[in-house]
Coordinates of N, CA, C and O in Angstrom, one line a residue:
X1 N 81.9 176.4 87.5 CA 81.3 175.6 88.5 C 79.9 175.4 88.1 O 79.2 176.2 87.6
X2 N 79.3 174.0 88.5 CA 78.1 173.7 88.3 C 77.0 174.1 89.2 O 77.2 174.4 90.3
X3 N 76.1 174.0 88.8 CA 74.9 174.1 89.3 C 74.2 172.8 90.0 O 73.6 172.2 89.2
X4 N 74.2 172.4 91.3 CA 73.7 170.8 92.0 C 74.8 170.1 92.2 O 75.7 169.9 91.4
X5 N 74.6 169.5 93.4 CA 75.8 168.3 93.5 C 74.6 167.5 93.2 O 73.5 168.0 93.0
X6 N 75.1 166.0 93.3 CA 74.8 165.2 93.5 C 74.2 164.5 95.1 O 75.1 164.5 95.9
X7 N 73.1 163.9 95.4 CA 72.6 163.5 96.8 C 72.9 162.4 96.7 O 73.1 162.1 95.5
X8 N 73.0 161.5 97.7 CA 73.2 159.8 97.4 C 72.2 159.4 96.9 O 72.5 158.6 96.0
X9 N 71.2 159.5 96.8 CA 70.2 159.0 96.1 C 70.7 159.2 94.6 O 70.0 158.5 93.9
X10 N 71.5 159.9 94.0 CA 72.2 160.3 92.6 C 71.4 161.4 92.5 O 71.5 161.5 91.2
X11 N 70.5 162.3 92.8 CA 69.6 163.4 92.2 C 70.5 164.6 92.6 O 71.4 164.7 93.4
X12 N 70.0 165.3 91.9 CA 70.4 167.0 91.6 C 70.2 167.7 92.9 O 69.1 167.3 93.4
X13 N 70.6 168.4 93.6 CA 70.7 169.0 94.7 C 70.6 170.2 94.5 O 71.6 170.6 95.0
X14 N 69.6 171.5 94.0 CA 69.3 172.4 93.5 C 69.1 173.7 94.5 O 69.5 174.8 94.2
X15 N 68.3 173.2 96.0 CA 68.2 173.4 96.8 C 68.6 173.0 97.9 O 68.6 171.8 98.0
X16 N 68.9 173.7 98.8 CA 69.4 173.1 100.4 C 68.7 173.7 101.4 O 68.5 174.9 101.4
X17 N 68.3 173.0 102.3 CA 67.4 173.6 103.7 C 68.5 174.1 104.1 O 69.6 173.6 103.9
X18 N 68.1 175.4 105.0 CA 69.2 175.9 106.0 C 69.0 175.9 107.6 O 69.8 176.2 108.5
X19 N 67.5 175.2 107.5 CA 67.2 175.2 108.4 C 67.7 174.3 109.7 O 67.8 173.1 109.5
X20 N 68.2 174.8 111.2 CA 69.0 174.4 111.8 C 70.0 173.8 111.8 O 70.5 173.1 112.6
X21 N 70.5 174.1 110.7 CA 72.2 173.5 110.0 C 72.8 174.6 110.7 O 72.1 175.5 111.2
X22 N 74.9 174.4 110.9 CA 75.9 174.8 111.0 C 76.3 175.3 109.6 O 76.4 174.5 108.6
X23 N 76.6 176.6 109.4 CA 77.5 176.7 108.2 C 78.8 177.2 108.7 O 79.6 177.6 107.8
X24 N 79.3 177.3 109.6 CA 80.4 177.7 110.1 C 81.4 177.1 109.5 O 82.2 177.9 109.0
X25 N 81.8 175.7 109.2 CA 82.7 175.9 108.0 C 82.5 175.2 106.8 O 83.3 174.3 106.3
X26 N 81.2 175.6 106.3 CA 80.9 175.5 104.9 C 81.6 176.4 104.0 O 82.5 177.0 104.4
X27 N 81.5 176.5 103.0 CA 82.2 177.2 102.1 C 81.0 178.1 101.1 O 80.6 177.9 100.0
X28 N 80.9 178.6 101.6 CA 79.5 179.9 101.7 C 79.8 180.8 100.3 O 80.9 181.2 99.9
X29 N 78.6 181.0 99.5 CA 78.9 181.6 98.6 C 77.9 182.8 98.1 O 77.4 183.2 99.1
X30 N 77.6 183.3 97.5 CA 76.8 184.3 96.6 C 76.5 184.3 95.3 O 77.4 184.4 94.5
X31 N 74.9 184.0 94.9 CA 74.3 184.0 93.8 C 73.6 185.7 93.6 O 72.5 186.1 94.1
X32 N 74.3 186.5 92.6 CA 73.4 187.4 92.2 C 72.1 187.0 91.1 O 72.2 186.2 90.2
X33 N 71.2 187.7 91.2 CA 69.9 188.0 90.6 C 69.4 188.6 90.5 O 69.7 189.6 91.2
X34 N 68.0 188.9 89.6 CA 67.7 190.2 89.7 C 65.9 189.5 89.9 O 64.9 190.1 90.3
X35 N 66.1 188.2 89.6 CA 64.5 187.9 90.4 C 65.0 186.3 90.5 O 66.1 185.8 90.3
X36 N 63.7 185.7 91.0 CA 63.6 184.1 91.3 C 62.0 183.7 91.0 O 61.1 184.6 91.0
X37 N 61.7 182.8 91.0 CA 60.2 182.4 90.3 C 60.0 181.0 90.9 O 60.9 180.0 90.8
X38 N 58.9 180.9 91.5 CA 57.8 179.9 91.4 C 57.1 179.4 90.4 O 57.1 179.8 89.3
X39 N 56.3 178.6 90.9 CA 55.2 178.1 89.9 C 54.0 177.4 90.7 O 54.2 176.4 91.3
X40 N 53.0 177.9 90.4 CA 51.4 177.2 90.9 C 51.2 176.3 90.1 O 51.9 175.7 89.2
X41 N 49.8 176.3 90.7 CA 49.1 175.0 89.4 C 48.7 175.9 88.4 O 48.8 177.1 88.4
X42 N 48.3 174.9 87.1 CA 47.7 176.0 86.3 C 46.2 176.5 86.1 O 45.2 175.7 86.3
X43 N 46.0 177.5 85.9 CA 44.9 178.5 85.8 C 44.1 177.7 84.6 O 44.6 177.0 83.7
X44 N 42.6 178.1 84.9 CA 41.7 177.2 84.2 C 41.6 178.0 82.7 O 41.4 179.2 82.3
X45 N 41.7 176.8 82.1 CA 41.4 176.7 81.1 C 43.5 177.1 80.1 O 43.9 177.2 79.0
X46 N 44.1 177.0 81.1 CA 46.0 177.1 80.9 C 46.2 175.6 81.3 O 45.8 175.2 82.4
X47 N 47.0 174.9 80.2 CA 47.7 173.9 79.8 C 49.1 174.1 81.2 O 49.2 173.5 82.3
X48 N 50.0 175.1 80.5 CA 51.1 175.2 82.2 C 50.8 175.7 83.3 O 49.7 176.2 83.5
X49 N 51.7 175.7 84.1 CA 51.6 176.2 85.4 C 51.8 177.6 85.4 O 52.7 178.2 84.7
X50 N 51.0 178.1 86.3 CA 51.3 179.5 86.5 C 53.2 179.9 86.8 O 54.0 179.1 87.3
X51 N 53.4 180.9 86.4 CA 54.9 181.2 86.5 C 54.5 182.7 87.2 O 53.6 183.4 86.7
X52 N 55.5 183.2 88.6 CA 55.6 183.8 89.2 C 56.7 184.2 89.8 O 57.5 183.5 90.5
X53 N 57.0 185.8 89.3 CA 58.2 186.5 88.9 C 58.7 187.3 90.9 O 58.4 188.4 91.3
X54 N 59.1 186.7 91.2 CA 60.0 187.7 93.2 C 61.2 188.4 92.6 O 62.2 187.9 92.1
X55 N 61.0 189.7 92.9 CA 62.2 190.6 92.5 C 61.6 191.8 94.0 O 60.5 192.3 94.5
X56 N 63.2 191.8 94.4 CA 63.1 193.0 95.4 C 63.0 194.2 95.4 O 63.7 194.9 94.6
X57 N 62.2 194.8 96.1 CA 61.3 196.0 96.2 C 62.8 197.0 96.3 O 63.8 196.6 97.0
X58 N 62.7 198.2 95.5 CA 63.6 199.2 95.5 C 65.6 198.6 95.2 O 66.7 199.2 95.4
X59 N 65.5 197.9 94.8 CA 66.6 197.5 94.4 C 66.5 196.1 92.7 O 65.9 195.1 92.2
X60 N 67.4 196.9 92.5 CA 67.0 195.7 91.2 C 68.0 194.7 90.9 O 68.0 194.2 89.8
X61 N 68.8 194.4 91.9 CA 69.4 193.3 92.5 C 69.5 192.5 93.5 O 69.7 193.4 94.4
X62 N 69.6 191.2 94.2 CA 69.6 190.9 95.2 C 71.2 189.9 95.4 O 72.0 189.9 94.4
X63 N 71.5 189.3 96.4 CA 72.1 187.9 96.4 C 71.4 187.0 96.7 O 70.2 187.4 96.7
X64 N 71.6 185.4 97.0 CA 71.0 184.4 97.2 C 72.0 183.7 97.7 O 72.8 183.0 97.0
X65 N 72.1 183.8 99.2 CA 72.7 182.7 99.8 C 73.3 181.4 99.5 O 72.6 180.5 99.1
X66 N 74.2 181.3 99.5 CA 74.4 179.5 99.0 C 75.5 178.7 99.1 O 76.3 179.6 99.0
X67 N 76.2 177.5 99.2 CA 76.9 176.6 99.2 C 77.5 175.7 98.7 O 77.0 174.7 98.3
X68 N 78.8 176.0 98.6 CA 79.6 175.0 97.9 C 79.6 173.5 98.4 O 79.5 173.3 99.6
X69 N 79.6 172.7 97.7 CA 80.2 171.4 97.9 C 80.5 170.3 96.7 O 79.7 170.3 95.7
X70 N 81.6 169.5 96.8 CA 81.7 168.9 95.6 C 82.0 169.7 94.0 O 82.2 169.2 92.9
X71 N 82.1 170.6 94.3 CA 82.9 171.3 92.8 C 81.5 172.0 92.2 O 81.5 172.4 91.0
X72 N 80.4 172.2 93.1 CA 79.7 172.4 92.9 C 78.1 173.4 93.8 O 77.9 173.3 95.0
X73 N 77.4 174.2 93.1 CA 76.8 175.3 94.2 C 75.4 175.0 94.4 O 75.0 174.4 93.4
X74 N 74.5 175.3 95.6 CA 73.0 175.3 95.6 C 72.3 176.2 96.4 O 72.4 175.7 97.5
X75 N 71.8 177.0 96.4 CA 71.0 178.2 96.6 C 70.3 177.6 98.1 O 69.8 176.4 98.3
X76 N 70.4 178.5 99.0 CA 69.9 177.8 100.6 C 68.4 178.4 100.7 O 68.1 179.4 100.1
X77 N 67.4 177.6 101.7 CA 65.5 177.6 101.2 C 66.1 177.6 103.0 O 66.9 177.0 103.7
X78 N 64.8 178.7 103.2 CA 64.3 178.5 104.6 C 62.5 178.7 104.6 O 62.0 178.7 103.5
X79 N 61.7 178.8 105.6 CA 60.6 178.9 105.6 C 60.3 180.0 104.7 O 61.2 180.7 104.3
X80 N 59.1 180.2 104.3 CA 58.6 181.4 103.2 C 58.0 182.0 103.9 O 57.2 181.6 104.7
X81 N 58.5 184.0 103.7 CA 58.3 185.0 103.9 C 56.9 185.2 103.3 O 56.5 185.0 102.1
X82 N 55.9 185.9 104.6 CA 54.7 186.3 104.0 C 54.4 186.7 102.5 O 53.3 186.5 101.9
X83 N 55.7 187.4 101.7 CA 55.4 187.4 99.8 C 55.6 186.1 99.3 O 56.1 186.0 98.2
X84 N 55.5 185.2 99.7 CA 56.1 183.9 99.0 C 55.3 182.6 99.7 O 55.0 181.5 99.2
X85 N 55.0 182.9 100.8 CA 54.1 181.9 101.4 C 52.5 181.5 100.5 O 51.7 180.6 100.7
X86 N 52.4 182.1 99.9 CA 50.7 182.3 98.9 C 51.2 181.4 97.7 O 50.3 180.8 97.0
X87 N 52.3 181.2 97.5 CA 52.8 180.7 96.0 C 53.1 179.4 96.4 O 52.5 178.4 95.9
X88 N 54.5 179.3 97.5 CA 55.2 178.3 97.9 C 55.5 177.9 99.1 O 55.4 178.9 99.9
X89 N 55.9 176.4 99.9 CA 55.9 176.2 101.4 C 57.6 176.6 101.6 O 58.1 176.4 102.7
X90 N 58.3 177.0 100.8 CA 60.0 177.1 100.9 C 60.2 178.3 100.3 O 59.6 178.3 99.2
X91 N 60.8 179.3 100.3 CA 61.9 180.3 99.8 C 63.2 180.0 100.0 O 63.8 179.7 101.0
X92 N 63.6 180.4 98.3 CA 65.1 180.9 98.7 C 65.6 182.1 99.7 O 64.9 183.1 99.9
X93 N 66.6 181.9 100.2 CA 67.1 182.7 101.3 C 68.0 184.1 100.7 O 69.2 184.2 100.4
X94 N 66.7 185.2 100.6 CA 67.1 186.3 99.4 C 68.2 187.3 100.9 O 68.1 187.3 102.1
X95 N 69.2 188.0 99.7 CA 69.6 189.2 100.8 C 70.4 190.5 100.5 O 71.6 190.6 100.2
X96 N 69.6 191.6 100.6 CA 69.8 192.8 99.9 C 71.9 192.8 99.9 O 72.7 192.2 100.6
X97 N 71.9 193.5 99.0 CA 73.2 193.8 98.7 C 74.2 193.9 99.8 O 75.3 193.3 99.8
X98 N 73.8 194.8 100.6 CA 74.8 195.1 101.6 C 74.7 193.9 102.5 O 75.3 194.0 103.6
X99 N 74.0 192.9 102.4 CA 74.1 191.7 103.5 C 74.7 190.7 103.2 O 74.6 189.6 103.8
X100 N 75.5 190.9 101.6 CA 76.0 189.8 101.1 C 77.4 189.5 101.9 O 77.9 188.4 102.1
X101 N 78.0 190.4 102.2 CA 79.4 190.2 103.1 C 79.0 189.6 104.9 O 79.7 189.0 105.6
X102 N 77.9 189.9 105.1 CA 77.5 189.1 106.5 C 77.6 187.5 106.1 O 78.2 186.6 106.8
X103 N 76.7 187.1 104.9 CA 77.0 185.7 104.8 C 77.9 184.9 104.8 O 78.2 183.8 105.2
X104 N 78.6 186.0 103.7 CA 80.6 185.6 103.6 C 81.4 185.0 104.8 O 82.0 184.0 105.2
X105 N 81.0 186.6 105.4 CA 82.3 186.0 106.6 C 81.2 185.5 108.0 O 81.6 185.7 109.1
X106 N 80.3 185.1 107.8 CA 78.9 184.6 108.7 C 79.0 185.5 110.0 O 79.0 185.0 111.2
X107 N 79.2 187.1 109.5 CA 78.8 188.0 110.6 C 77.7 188.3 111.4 O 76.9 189.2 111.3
X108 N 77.9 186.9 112.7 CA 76.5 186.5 113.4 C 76.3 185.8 113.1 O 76.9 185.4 112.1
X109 N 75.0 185.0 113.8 CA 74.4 184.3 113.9 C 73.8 183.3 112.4 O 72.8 183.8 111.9
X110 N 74.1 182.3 111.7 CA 73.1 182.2 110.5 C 72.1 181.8 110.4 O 71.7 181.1 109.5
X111 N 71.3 182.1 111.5 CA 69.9 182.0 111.9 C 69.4 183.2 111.7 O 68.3 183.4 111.2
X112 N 70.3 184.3 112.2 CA 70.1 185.5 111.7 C 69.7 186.3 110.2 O 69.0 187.2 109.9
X113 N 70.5 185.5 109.7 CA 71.3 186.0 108.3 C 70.3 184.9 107.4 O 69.6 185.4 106.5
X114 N 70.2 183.8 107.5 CA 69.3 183.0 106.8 C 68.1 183.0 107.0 O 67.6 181.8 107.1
X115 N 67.0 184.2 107.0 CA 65.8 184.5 107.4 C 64.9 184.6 106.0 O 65.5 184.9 104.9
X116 N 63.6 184.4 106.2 CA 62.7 184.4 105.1 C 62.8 186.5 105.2 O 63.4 187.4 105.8
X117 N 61.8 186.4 104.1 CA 61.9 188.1 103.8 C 60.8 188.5 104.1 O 59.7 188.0 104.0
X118 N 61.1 189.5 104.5 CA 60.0 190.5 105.4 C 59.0 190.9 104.5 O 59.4 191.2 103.4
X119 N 57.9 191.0 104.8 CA 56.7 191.3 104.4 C 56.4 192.5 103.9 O 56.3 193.5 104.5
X120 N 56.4 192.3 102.1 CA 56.5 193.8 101.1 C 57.4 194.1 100.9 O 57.6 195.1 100.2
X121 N 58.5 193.2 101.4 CA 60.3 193.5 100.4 C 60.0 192.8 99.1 O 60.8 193.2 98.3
X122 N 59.4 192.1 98.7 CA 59.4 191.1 97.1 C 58.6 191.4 96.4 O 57.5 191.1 96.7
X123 N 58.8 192.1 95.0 CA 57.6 192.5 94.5 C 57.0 190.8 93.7 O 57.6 189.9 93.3
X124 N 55.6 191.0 93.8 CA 55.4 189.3 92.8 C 54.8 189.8 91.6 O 54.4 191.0 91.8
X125 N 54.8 189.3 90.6 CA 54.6 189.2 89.2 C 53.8 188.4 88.8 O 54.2 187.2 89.0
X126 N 52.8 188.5 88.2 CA 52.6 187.1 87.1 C 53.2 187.0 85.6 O 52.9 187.7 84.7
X127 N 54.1 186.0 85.7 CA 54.7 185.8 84.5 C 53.3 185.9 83.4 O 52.2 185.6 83.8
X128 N 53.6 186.2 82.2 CA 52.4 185.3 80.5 C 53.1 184.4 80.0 O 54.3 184.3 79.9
X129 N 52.3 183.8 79.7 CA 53.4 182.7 78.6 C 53.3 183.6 77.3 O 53.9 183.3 76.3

C-alpha cells in the first residue's frame, strides 16, 4: 500500500485533518514509529532547515493514527500539543501502544482518541546534519 492518495487538485495527500470529521466508517488504520520530525527555518549561518526529532517519552514506540482511502494511507494532524506547538501549527495524531485498538474499533468518541499530546509525553531532539 502506498503512501498519499491523491486530492483533486492531483497533489499528494500525506496528511489529513481530523479535525471535526466522522471516522465512523472510514477505514482506520495504524502507522508504527519510533519518532516523527518537523522542520524550522534554518539556523543562522545553516543553509537547511532545522530538523527536529518527537519520540515518546518512556516508550520507544508509538502508533500514528490514520486512513485508508483509494488503495492508499495518510497519517491524521490535529492541533499541536504543547511539545510540538514551538516547532509546528499541526501534529500528527500520536498514540501510546495500548490506544492503538481504541482507534481500530473507534472505542469512543474520536474526538477523544484524536487528541494532540499532552505536555512532556514527546521527547524533542535537534536533529545535526
Amino acid at each position: 500500500m502506498r503512501w498519499s492518495w491523491r486530492s483533486p487538485q492531483g497533489r499528494p495527500v500525506f496528511n489529513f485533518r481530523s479535525d471535526g470529521r466522522d471516522f465512523s466508517d472510514a477505514n482506520r488504520c495504524l502507522i508504527p514509529a519510533s519518532a516523527f520530525y518537523e522542520f524550522t527555518d534554518a539556523e543562522a549561518g545553516q543553509k537547511r532547515k532545522t530538523k527536529w526529532s518527537f519520540s515518546m517519552v518512556g516508550d520507544s514506540w508509538f502508533w500514528i493514527a490514520g486512513i485508508v482511502k483509494d488503495g492508499a494511507w495518510a497519517m491524521l494532524t490535529t492541533e499541536p500539543g504543547p511539545d510540538v506547538s514551538p516547532y509546528h501549527d499541526r501534529q500528527i495524531v500520536v498514540l501510546p501502544p495500548p490506544a492503538g485498538l481504541d482507534w481500530l474499533t473507534l472505542k469512543g468518541p474520536a474526538t477523544e482518541i484524536l487528541t494532540p499530546s499532552d505536555a512532556g509525553s514527546l521527547q524533542v531532539v535537534k536533529e545535526f546534519p
